[in-house]
Short mmCIF file of C-alpha atoms in Angstrom, two decimals:
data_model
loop_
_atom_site.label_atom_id
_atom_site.label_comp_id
_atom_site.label_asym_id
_atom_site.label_seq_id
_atom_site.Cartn_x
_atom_site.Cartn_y
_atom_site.Cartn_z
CA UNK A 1230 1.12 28.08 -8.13
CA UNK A 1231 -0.42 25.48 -5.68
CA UNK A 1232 -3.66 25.73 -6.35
CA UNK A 1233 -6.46 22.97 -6.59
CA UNK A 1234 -9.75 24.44 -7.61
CA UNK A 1235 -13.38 22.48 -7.11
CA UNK A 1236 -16.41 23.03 -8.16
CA UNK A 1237 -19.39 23.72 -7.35
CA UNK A 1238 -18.35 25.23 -3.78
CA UNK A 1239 -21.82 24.51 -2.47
CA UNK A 1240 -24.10 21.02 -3.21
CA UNK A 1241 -27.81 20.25 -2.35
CA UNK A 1242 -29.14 17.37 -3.87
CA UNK A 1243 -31.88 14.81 -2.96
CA UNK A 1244 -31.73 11.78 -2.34
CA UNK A 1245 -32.75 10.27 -5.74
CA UNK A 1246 -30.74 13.02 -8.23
CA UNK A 1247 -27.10 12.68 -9.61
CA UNK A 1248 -24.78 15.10 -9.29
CA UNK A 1249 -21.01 15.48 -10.21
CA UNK A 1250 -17.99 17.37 -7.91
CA UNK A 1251 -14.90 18.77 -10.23
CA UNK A 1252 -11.44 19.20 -9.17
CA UNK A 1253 -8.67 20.69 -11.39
CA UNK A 1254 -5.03 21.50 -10.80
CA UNK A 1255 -2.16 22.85 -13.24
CA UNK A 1256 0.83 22.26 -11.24
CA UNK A 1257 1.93 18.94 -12.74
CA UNK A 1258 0.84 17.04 -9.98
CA UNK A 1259 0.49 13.00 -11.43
CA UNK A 1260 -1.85 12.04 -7.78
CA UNK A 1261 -5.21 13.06 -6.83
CA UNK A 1262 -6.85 12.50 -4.41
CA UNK A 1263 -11.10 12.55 -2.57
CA UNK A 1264 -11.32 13.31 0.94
CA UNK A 1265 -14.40 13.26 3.04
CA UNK A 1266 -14.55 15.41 5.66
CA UNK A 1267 -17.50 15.92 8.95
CA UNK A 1268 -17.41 18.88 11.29
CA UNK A 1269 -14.28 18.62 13.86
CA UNK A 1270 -13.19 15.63 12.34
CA UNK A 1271 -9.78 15.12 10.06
CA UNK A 1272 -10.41 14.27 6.61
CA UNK A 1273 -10.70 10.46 5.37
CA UNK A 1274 -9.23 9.31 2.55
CA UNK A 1275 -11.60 7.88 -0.32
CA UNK A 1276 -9.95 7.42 -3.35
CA UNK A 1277 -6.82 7.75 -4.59
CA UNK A 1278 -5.87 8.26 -8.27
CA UNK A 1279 -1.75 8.01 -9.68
CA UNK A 1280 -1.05 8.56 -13.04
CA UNK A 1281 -4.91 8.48 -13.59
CA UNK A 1282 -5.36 4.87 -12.34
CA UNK A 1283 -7.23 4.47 -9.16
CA UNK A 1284 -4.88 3.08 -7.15
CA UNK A 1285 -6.83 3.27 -3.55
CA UNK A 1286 -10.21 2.84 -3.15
CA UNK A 1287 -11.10 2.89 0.62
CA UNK A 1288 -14.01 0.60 0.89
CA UNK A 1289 -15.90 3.33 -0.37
CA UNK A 1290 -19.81 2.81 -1.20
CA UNK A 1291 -20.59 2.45 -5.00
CA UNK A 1292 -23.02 5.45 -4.43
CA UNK A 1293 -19.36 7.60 -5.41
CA UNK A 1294 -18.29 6.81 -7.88
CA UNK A 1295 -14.42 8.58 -9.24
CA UNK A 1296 -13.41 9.68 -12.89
CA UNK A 1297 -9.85 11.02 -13.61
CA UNK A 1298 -10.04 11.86 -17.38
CA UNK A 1299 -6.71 13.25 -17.46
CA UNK A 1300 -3.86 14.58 -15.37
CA UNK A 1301 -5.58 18.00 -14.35
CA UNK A 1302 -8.92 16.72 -13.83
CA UNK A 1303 -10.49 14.71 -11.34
CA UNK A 1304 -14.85 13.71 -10.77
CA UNK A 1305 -16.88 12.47 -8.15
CA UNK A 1306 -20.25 11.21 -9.18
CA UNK A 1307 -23.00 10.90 -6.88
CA UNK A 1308 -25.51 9.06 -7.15
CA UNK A 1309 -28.78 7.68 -4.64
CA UNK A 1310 -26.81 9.75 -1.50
CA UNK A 1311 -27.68 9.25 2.00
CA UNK A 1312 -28.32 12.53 4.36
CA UNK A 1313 -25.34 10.95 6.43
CA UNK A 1314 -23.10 11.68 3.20
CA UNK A 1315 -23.30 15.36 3.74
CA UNK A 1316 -20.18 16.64 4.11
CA UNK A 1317 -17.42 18.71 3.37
CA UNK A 1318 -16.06 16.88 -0.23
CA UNK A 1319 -11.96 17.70 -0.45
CA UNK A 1320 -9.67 17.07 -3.74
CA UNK A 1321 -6.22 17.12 -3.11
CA UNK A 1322 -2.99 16.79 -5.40
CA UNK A 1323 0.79 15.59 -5.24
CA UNK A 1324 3.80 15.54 -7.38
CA UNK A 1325 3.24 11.44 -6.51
CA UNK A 1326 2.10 8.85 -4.10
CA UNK A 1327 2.95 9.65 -1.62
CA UNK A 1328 3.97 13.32 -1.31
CA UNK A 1329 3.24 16.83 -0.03
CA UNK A 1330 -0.56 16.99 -0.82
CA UNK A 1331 -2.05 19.88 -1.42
CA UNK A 1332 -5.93 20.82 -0.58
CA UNK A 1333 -8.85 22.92 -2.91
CA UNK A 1334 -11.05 24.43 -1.14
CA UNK A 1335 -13.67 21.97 -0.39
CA UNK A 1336 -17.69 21.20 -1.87
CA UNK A 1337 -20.13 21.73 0.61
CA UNK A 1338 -22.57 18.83 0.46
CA UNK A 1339 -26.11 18.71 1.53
CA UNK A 1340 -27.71 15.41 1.20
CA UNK A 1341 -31.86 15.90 1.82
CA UNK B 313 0.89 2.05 14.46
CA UNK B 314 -0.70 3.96 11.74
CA UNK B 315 -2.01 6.45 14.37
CA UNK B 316 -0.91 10.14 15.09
CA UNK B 317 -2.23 11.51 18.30
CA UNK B 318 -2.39 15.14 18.85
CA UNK B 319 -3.17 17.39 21.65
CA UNK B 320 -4.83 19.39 22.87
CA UNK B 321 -8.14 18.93 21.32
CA UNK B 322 -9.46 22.79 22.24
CA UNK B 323 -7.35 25.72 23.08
CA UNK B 324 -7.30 29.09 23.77
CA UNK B 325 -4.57 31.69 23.88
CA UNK B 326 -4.56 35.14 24.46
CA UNK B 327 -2.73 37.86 21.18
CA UNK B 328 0.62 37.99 21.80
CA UNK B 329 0.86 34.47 23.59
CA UNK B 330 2.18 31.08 22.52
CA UNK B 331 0.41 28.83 21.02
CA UNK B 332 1.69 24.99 21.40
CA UNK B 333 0.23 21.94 19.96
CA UNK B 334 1.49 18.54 20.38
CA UNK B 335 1.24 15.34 18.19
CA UNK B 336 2.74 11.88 19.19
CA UNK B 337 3.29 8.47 16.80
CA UNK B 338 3.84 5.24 16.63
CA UNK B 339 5.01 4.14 13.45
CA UNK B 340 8.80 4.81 12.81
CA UNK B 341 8.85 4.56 9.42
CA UNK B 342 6.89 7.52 8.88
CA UNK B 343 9.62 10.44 7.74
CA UNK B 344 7.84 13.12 7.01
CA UNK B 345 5.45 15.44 9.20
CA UNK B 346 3.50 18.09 7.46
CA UNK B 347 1.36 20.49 9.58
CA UNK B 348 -1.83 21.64 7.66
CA UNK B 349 -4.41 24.84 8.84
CA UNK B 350 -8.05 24.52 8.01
CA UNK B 351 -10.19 27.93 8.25
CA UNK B 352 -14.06 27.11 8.90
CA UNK B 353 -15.42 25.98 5.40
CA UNK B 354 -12.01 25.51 4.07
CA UNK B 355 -9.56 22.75 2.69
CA UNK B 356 -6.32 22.51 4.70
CA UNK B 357 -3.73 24.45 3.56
CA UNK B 358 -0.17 23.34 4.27
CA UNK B 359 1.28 25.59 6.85
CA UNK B 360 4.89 24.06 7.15
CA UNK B 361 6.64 20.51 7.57
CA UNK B 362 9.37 18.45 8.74
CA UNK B 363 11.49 15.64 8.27
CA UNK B 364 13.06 13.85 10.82
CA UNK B 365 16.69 14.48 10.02
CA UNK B 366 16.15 17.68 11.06
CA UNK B 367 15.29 18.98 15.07
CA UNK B 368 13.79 21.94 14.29
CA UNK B 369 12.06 23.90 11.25
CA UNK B 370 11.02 27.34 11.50
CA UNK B 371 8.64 29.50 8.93
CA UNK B 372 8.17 32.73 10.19
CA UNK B 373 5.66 32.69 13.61
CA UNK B 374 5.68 29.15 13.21
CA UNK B 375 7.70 26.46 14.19
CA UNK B 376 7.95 22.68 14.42
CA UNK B 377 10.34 20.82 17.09
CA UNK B 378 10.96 17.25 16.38
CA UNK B 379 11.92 14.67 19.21
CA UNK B 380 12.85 11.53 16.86
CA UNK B 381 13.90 9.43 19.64
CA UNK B 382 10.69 10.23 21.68
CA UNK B 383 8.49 10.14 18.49
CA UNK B 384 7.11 13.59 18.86
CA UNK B 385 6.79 16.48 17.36
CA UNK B 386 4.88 20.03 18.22
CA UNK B 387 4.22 23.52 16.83
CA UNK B 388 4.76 26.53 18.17
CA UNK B 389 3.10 29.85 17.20
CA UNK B 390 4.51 33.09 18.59
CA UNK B 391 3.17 36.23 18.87
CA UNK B 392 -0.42 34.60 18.22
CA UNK B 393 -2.78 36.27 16.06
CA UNK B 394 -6.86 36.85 16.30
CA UNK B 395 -6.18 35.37 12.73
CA UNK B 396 -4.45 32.19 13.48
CA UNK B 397 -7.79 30.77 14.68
CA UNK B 398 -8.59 27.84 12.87
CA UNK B 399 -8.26 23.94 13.42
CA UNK B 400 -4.76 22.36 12.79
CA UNK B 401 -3.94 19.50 12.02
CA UNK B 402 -1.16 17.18 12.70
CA UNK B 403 -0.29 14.58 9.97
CA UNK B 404 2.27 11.92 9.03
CA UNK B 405 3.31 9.13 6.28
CA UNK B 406 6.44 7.00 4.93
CA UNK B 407 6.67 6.21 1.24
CA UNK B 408 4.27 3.52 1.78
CA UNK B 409 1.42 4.77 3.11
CA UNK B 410 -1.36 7.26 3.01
CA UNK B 411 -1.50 10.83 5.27
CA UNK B 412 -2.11 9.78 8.62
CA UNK B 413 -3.60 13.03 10.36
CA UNK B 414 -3.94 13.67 13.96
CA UNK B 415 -7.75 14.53 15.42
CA UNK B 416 -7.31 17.89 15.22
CA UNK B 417 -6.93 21.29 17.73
CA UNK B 418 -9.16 23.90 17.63
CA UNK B 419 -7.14 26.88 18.37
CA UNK B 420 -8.92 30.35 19.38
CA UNK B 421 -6.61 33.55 19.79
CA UNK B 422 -8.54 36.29 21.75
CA UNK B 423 -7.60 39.61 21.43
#
């Protein structure tokens, strides 16, 4: 099974609320991983948890904040967004940094 | 040196064709080369990767050359499919850093 799952699929928020994006996976995997993605562009790296430490944190604006509670699970809290943070929001898993990472689906972010 | 360039950015093929797609790097320490397919409102899903040791890697329709000592590497679909459109992406790292991806090709298969 390689399967990341997030949740909710779709996101509209305001400007002013706070909101939180899940990602689980069961496949063992000890490294997550938040990637921001715009139309027709690759995905950027935010965030980068191993062994549920954040080990990378790509200059990313305190607005996001991460949360890896355990090995399965992995948050994004948002929090006083911008419209130019609406995006497609990607988890992805290893076995380790680095390694074969493996994609969920994707949260659909609207930022009003 | 952290950058992967791919090309081209747009292409069309017609069913049955070939579809090639070509990604170049700098960085020779990178050793392994995973090639990921990304469906409109999708994550990427890992389609199928290489290591340099190795010149070629084929999965089915799809295949990956590697030229080490030119630092390229391309895929090749055969027989394309109205159902291989999607963007794919290109992508790259060594045990120290993080997935290097290339900008992306936006393949369309008419049929």
């Amino acid at each position: 099974d390689t399967e990341v799952t997030q949740t909710p699929k779709h996101l509209v928020m305001g400007m002013t609320n706070k909101k939180s994006l899940k990602c689980e996976q069961h496949m063992g995997h000890r490294a997550m991983y938040w990637y921001k993605q715009k139309a027709k562009k690759p995905p950027e790296l935010m965030f980068v948890y191993s062994y549920e430490k954040l080990s990378i944190n790509e200059s990313v604006p305190s607005r996001f904040s991460p949360e890896c509670p355990n090995s399965s699970l992995l948050n994004l809290h948002l929090h006083a967004l911008q419209p130019e943070d609406s995006a497609l929001y990607l988890c992805a898993s290893s076995l380790r940094v680095p390694d074969t990472q493996y994609f969920g689906p994707g949260t659909r972010l609207t930022v009003l | 040196q952290q950058q992967v360039k791919q090309s081209p950015q747009s292409l069309i093929v017609q069913k049955g064709g070939i579809s090639i797609i070509n990604c170049a790097y700098e960085n020779t320490a990178f050793d392994y080369f995973p090639w990921y397919q990304q469906f409109p409102g999708k994550g990427p899903a890992l389609l199928i990767a290489i290591r340099p040791d190795v010149s070629e890697k084929k999965e089915g329709r799809f295949t990956i050359s590697f030229n080490k000592s030119a630092k390229q590497f391309s895929l090749h679909i055969m027989d394309s499919q109205p159902g291989d459109s999607a963007t794919y992406f290109c992508a790259a790292y060594h045990s120290g850093s993080r997935l290097t991806f290339g900008e992306g090709t936006q393949l369309t298969v008419n049929p």
